[in-house]
Short mmCIF file of C-alpha atoms and ligand atoms in Angstrom, two decimals:
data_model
loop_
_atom_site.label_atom_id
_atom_site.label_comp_id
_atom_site.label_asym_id
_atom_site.label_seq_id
_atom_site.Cartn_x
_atom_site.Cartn_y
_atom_site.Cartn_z
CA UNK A 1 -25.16 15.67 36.37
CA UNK A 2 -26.07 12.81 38.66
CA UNK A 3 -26.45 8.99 37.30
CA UNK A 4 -29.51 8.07 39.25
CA UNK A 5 -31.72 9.64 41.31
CA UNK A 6 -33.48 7.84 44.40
CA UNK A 7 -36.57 9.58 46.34
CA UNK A 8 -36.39 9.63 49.74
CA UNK A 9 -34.10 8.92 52.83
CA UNK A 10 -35.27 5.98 54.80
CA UNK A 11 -33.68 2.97 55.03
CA UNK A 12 -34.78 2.23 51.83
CA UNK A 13 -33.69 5.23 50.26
CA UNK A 14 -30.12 5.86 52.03
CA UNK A 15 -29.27 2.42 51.57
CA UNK A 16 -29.75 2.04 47.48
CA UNK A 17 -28.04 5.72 47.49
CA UNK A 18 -24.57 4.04 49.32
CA UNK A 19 -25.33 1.10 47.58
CA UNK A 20 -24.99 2.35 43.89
CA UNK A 21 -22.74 5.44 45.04
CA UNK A 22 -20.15 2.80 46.30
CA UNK A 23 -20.31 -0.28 44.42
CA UNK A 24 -21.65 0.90 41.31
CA UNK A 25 -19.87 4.48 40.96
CA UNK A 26 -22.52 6.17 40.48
CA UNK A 27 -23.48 9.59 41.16
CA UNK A 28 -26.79 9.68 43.41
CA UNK A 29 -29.08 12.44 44.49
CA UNK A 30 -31.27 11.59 47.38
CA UNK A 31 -34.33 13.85 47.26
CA UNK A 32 -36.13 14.36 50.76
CA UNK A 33 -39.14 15.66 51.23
CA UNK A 34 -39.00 15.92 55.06
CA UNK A 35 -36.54 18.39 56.74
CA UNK A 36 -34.46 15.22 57.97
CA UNK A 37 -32.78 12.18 57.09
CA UNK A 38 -33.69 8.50 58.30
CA UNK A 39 -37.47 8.65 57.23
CA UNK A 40 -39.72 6.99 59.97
CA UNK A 41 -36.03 6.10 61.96
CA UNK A 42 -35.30 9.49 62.45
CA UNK A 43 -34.38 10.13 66.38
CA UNK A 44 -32.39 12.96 68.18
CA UNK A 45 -31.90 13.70 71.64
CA UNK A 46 -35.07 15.32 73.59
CA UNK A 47 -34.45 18.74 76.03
CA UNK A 48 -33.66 15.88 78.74
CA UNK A 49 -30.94 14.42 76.68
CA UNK A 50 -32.68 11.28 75.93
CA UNK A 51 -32.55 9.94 72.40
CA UNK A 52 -36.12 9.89 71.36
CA UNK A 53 -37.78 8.37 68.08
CA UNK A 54 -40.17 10.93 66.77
CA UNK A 55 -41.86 8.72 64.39
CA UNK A 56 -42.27 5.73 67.16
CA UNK A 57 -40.30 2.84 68.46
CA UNK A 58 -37.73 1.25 66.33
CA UNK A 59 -36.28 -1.79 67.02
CA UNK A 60 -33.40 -3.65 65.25
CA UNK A 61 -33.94 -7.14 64.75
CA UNK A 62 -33.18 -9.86 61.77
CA UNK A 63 -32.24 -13.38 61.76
CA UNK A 64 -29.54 -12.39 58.80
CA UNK A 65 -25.85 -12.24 59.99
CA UNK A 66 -25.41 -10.71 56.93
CA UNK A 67 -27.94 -7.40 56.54
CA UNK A 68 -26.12 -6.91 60.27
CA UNK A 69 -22.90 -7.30 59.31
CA UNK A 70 -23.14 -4.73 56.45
CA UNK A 71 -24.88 -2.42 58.88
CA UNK A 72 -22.24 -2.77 61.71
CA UNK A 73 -20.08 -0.78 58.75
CA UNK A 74 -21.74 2.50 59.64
CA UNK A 75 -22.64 2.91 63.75
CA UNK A 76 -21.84 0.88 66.70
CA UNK A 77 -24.50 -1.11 67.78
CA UNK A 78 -25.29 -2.26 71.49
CA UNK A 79 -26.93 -5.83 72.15
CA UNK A 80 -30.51 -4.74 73.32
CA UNK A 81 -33.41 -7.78 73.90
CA UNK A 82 -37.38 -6.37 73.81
CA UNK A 83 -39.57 -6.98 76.14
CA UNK A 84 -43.47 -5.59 76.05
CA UNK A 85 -45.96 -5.65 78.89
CA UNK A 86 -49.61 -5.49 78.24
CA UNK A 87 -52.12 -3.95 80.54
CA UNK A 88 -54.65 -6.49 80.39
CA UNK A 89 -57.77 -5.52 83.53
CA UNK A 90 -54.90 -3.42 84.73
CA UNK A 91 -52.59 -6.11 85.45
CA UNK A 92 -49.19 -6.00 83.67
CA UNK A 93 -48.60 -9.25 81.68
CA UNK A 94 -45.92 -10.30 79.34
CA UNK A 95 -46.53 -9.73 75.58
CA UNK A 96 -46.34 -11.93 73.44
CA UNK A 97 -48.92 -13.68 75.54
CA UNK A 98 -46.49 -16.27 77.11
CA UNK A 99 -46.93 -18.51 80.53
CA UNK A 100 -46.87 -16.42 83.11
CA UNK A 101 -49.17 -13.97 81.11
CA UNK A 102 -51.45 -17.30 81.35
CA UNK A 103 -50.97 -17.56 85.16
CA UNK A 104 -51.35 -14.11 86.17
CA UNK A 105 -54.64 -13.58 84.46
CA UNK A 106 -56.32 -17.22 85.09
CA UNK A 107 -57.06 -19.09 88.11
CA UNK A 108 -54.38 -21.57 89.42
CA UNK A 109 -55.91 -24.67 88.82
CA UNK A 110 -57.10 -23.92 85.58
CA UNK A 111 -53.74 -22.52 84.27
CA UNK A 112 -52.26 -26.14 85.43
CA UNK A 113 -54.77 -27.75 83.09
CA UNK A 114 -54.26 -25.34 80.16
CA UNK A 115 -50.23 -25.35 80.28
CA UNK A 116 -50.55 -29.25 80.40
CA UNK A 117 -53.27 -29.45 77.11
CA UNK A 118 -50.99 -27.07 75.12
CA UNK A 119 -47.97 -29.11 75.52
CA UNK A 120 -49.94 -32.11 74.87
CA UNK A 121 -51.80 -30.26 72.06
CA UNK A 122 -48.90 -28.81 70.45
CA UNK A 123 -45.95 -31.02 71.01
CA UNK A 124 -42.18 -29.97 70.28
CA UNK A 125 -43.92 -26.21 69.52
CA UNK A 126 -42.31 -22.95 71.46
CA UNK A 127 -45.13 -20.43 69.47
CA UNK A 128 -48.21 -20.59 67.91
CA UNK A 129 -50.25 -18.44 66.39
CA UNK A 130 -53.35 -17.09 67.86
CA UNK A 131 -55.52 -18.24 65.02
CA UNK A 132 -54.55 -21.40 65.40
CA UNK A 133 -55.32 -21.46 68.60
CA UNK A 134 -58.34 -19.99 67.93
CA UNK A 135 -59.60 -23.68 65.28
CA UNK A 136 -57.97 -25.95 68.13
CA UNK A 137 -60.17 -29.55 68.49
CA UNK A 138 -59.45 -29.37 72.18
CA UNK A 139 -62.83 -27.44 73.46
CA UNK A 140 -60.62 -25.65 76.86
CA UNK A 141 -57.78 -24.78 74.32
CA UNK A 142 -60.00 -23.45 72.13
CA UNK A 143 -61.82 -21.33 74.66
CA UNK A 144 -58.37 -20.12 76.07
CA UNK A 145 -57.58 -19.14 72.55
CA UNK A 146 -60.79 -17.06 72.47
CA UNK A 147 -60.03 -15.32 76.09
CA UNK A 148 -56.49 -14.34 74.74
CA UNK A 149 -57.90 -13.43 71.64
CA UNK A 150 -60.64 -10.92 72.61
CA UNK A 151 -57.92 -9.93 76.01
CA UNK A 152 -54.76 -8.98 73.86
CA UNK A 153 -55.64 -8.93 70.17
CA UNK A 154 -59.62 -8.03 68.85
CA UNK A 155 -59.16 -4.35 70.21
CA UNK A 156 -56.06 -3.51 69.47
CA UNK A 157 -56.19 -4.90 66.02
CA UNK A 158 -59.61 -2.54 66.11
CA UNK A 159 -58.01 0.17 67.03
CA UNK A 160 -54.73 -0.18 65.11
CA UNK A 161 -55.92 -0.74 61.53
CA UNK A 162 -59.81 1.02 62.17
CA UNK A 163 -61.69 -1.98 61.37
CA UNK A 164 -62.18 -5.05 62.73
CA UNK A 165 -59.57 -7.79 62.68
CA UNK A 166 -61.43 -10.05 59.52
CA UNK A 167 -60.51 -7.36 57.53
CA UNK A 168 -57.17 -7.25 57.95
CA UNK A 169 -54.72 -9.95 56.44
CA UNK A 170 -53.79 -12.79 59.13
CA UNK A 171 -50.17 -12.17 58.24
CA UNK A 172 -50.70 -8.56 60.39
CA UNK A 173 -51.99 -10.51 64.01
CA UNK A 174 -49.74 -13.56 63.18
CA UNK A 175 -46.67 -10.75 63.47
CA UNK A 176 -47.35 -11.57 67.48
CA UNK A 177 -47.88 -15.33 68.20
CA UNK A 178 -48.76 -16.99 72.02
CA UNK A 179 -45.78 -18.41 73.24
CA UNK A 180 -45.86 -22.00 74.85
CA UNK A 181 -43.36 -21.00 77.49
CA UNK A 182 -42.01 -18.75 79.43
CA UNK A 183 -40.08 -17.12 76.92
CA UNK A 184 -40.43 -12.70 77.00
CA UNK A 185 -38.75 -11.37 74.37
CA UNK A 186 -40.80 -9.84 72.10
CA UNK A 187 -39.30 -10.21 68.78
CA UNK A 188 -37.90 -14.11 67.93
CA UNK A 189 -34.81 -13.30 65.92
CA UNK A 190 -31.58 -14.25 67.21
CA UNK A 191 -30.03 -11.24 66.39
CA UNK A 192 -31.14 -7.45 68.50
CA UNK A 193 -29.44 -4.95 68.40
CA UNK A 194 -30.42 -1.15 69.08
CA UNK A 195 -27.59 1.59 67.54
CA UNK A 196 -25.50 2.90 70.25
CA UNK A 197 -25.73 6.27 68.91
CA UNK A 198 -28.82 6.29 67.57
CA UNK A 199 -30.48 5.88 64.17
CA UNK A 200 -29.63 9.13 62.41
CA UNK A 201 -26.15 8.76 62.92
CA UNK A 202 -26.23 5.17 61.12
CA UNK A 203 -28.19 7.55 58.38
CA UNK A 204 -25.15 10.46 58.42
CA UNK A 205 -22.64 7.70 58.23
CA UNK A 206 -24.21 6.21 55.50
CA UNK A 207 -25.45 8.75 52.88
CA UNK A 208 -21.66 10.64 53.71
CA UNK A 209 -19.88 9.43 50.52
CA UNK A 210 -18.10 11.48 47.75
CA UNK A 211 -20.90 10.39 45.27
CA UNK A 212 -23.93 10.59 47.23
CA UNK A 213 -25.62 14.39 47.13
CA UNK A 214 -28.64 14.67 49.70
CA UNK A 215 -31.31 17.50 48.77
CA UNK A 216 -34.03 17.92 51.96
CA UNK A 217 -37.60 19.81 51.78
CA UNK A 218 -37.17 18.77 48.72
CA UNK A 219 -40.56 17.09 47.28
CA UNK A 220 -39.83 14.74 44.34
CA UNK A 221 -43.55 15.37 43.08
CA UNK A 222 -42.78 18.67 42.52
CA UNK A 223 -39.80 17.92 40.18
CA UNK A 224 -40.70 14.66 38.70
CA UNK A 225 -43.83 14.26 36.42
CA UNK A 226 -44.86 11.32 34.32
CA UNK A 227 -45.90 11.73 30.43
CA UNK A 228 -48.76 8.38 30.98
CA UNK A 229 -48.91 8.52 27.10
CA UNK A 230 -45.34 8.26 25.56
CA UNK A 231 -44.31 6.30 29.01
CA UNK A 232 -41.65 9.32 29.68
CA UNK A 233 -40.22 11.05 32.68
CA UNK A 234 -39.16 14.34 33.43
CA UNK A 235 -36.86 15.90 36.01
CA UNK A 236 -36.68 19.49 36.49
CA UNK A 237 -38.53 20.06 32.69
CA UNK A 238 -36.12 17.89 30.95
CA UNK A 239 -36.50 13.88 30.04
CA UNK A 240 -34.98 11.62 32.44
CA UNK A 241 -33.96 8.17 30.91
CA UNK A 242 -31.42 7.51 33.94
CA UNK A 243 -32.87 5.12 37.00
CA UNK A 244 -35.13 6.93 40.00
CA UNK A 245 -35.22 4.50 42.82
CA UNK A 246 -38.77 5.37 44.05
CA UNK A 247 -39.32 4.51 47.65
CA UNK A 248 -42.39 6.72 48.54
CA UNK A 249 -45.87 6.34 47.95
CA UNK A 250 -47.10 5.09 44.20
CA UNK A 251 -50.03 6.73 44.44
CA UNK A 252 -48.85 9.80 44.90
CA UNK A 253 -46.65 9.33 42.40
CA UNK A 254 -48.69 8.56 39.57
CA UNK A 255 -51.51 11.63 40.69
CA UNK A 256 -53.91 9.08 42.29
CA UNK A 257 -54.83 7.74 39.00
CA UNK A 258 -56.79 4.95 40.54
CA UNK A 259 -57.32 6.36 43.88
CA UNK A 260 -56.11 6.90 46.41
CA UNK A 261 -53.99 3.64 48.61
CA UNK A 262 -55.19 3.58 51.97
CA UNK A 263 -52.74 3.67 54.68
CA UNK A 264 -52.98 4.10 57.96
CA UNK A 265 -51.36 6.78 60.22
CA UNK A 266 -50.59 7.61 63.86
CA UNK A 267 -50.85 10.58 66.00
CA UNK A 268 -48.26 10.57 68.45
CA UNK A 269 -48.16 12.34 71.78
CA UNK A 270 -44.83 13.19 73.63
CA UNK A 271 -44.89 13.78 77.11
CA UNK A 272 -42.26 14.07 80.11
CA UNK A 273 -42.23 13.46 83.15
CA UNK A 274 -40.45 14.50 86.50
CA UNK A 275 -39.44 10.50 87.68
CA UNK A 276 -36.67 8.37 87.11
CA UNK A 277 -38.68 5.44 84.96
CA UNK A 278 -42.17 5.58 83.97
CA UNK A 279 -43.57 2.40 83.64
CA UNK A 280 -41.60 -1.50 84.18
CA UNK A 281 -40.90 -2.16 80.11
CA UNK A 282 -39.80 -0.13 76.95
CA UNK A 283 -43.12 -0.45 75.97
CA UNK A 284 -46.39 -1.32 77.49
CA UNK A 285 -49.50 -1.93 75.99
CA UNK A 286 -52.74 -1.33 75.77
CA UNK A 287 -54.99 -3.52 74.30
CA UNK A 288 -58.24 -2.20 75.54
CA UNK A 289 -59.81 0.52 77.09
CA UNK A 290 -57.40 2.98 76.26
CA UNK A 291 -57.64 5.40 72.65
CA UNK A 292 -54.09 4.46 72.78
CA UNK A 293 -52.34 1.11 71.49
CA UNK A 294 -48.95 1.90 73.15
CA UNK A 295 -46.54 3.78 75.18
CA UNK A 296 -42.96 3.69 74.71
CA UNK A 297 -40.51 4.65 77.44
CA UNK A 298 -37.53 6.00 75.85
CA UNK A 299 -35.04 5.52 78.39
CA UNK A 300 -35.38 1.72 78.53
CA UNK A 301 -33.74 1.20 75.13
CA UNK A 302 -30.25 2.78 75.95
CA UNK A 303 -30.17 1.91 79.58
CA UNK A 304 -30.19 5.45 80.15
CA UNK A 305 -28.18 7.51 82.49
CA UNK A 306 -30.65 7.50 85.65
CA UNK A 307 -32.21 11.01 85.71
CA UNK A 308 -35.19 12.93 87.11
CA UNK A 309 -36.92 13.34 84.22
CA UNK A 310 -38.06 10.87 81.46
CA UNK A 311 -39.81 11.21 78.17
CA UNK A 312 -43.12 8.64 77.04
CA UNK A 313 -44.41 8.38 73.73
CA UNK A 314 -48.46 7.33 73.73
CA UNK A 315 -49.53 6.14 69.67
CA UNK A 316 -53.30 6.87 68.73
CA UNK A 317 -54.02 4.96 65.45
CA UNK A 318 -56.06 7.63 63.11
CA UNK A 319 -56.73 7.21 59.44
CA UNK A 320 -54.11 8.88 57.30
CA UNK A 321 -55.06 12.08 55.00
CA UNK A 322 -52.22 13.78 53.25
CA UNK A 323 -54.09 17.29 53.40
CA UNK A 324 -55.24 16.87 57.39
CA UNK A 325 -52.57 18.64 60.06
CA UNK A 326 -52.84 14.98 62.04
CA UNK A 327 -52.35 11.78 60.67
CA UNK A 328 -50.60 13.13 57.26
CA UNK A 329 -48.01 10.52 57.25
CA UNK A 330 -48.42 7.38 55.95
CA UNK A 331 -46.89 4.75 58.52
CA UNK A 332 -48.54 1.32 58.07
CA UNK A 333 -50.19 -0.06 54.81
CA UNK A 334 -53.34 -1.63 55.79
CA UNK A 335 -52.93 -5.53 54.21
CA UNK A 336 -56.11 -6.58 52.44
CA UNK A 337 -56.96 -8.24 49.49
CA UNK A 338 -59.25 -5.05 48.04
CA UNK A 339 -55.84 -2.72 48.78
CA UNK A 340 -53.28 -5.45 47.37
CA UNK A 341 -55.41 -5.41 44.10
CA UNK A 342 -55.28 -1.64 43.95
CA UNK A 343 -51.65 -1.66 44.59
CA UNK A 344 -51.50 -4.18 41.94
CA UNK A 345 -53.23 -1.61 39.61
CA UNK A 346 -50.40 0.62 40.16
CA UNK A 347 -47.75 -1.54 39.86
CA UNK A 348 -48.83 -2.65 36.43
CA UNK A 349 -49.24 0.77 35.23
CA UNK A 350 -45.93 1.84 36.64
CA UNK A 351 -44.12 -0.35 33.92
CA UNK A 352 -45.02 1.71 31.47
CA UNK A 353 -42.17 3.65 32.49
CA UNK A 354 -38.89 1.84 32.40
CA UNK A 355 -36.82 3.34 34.34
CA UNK A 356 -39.01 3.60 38.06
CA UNK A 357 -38.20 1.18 40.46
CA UNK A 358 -40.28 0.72 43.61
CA UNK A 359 -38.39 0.24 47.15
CA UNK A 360 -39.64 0.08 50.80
CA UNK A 361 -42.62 -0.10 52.62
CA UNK A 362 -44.86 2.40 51.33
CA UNK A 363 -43.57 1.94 47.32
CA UNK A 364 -44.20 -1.29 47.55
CA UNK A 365 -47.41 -1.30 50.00
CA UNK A 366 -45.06 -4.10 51.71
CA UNK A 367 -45.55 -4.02 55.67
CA UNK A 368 -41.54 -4.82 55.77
CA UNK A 369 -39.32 -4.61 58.97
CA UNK A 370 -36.16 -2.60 58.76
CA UNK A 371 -33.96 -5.61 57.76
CA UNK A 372 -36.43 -6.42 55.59
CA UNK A 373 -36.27 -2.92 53.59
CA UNK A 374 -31.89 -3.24 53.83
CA UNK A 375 -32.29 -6.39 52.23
CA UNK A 376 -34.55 -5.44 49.60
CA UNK A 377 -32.99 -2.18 48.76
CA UNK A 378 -29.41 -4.04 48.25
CA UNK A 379 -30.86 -7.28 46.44
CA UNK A 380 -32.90 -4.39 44.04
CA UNK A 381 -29.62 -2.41 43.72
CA UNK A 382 -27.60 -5.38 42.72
CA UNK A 383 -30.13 -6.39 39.78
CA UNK A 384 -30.36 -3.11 38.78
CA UNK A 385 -27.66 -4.22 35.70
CA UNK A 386 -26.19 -0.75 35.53
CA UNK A 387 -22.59 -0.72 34.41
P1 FAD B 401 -39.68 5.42 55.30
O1 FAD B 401 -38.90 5.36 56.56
O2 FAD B 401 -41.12 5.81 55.38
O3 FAD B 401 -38.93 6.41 54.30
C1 FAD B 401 -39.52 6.93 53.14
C2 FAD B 401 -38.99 8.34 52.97
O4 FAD B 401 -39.42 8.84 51.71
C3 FAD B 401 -39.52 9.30 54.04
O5 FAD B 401 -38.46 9.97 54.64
C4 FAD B 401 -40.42 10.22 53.24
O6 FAD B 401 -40.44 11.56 53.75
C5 FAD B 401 -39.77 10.19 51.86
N1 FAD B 401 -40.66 10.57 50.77
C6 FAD B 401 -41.88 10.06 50.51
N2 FAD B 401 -42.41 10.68 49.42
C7 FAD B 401 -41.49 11.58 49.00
C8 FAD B 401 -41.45 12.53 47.96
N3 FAD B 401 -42.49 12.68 47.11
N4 FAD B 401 -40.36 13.31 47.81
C9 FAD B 401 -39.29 13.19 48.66
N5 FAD B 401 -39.30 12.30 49.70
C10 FAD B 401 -40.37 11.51 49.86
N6 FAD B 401 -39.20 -2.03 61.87
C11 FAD B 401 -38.39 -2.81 62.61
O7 FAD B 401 -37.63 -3.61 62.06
N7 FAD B 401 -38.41 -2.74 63.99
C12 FAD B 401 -39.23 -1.88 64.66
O8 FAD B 401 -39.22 -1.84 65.89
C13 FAD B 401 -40.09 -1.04 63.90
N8 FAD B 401 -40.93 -0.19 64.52
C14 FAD B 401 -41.75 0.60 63.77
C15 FAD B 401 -42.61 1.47 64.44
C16 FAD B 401 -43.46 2.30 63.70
C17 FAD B 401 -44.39 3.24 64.43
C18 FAD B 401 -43.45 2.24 62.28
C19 FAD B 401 -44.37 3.11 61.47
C20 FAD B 401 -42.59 1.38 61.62
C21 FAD B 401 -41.73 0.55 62.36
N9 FAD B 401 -40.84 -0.31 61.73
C22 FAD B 401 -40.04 -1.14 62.48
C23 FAD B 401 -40.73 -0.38 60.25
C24 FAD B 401 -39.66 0.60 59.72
O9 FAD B 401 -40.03 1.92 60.04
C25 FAD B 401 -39.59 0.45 58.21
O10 FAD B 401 -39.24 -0.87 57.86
C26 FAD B 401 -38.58 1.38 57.56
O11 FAD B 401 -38.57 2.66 58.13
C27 FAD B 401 -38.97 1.49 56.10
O12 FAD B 401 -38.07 2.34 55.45
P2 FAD B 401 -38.52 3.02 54.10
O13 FAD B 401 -37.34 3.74 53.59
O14 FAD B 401 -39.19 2.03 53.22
O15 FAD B 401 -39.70 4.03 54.52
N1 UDP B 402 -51.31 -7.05 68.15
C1 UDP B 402 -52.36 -7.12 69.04
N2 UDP B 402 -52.12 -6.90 70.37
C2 UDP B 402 -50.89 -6.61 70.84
C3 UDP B 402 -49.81 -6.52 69.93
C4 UDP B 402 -50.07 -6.74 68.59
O1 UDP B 402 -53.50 -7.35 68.62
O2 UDP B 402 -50.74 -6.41 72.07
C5 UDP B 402 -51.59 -7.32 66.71
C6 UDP B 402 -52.14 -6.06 66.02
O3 UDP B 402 -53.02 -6.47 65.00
C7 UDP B 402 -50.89 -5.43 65.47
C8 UDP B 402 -50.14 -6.68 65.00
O4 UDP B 402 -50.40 -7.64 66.03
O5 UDP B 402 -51.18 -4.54 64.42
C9 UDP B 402 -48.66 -6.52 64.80
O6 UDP B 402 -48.06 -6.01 65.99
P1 UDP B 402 -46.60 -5.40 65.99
O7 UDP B 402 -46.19 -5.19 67.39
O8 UDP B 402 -45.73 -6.24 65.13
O9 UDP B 402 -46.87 -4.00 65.27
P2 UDP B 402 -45.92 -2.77 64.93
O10 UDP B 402 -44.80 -2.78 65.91
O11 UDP B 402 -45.50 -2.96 63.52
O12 UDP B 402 -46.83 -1.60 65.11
#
């Protein structure tokens, strides 16, 4: 019989499982309910041979040497720096919104003037937020902050989350800031890094250890149910007093007891194309006009073998509804104060039960990047206190 029992095989998931299977000696059963490891990370190669994400464009990046270093145990990694492009009045411009986004889209005069009252405005700073650009006491810095803000972020923020950017926390836009340079990369941390072989191999490595047992199409709900009243949990009919590292979603867990947590989904459209590269960037996008927020270029990460064919990925935001045949998986928790205090609800009732414990984005309605899920899923395994 297995020690502990975790629920699902993201990041969150596979790395408690190697966590407690290796360190702690336990015996772990990852239950899955999709037909593959590596949750939204999940990529394979394409009919074109090109290593494709199927749940959208990951990206390893962290400013912790050590999250890295304990991934670099499992997969080779190869040094890989973002870039993004926006299509802003069909010009391509870098994103985040940096200098020479600012001289490509304004006239030349004017751009002198604004790169000169930004300095002055914002000495000794490389980035700033967009908000704060936006409450500036310099009237022209102000009004720039306004063009950038209704050019690269009030639509897409619209279109991403399905309502308009006051509703969403500031900690979602401020994930992109303007850059007071010419700086292009689009992520800041020092440390990038894509997996040379891909992300499910880093998953295979991982979860393959004498004490870790994976079960796929295999939905926890359908073999773990909660007894609210005597706080008790049951696995396969019998009580189970041993830990479940939970990393899907709490409502779901706990039958929607106070409704349901709104997330929001993605419908994403594959298509290929006979031509060597597609667009200039790994990803371009697509602020406005477009139903689309992105498109991803798959052959950009790995440097891919030239070839006559390549393989685009387009993302249309949509609301997420478990029962609907699009938008059924829950991607992105939408950040806002009514959702954080319905999360909270669950939370709180969750404790009735001692031995759940929340991990990952959507258990704990956290909008965490993948370091950010390594690092909690170690730190929880390591207070776990479990001899
Ligand atoms: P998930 O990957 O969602 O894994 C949860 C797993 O639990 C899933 O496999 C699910 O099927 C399973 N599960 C749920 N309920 C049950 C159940 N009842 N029974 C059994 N199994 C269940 N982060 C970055 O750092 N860089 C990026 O570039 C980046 N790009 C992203 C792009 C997109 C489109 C999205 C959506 C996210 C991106 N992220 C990125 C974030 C990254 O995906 C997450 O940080 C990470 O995948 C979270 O891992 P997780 O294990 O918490 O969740
Ligand atoms: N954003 C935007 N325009 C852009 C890129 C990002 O408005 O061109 C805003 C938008 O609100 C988005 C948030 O910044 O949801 C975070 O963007 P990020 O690229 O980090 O999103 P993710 O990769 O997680 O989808």
């Amino acid at each position: 019989m297995e020690d502990i029992i975790v629920v699902g095989c993201g990041f969150a998931g596979a790395v408690a499982a190697r966590k407690l299977a290796e360190e702690k000696k336990k015996r772990v059963v990852i239950l899955e309910k999709r037909s593959h490891i590596g949750g939204n990370m999940y990529d394979s190669e394409d009919i074109n041979g090109i290593l494709v994400h199927w749940y959208g464009p990951h990206i390893f990046h962290t400013e912790s040497k050590r999250i890295f270093e304990y991934l670099r145990r499992f997969t080779e990694w190869v040094r890989y720096e973002h870039k993004v492009m926006g299509n802003i009045r069909g010009q391509l411009v870098p994103i985040p919104f940096n200098y020479s986004s600012l001289e490509d889209l304004f006239p030349e005069d004017n751009a002198s003037d604004l790169k000169c009252r930004l300095s002055r405005t914002f000495p000794n700073k490389t980035r700033i937020s967009i908000l704060e650009l936006l409450k500036s006491d310099d009237a022209e810095v102000k009004r720039f902050g306004r063009a950038v803000y209704d050019m690269v972020f009030v639509n897409y923020t619209a279109k991403q989350w399905g309502v308009p950017p006051e509703k969403i926390d500031s900690s979602v836009i401020n994930r992109v800031p303007v850059v007071l340079g010419y700086d292009n990369k689009y992520f800041q941390d020092p440390i990038q890094y894509m997996p040379t072989n891909g992300f499910t191999r880093l998953f295979d490595n991982m979860i393959s250890h004498p004490n870790i047992n994976v079960e796929v199409n295999c939905d926890a709900s359908k073999r773990i149910r909660l007894d609210r009243k005597r706080g008790r949990v049951y696995f396969d009919g019998k009580v189970w007093d041993r830990p479940i590292v939970y990393t899907g979603a709490l409502d779901e867990l706990m039958e929607y007891e106070f409704g349901a947590l709104p997330y929001r989904s993605l419908d994403l459209v594959f298509e290929r194309y006979k031509m060597n590269y597609y667009q200039l960037a790994a990803v371009v996008n697509y602020p406005n006009e477009e139903k689309f927020t992105r498109i991803t270029e798959f052959k950009h990460f790995t440097c891919e073998r030239a070839s006559t064919e390549t393989t685009i990925l387009k993302e249309y935001p949509m609301d997420y509804d478990i029962t609907a045949p699009k938008g059924n998986i829950p991607y992105y928790p939408i950040i806002n104060e009514e959702n954080l205090i319905l999360y909270a609800k669950y939370r709180d009732a969750l404790r009735r039960f001692g031995n759940i414990y929340p991990c990952g984005r959507l258990a704990e309605y956290r909008y965490y990047n993948m370091d950010a899920v390594v690092d909690r899923a170690l730190s929880l395994c390591e207070s776990l206190g479990i001899k």
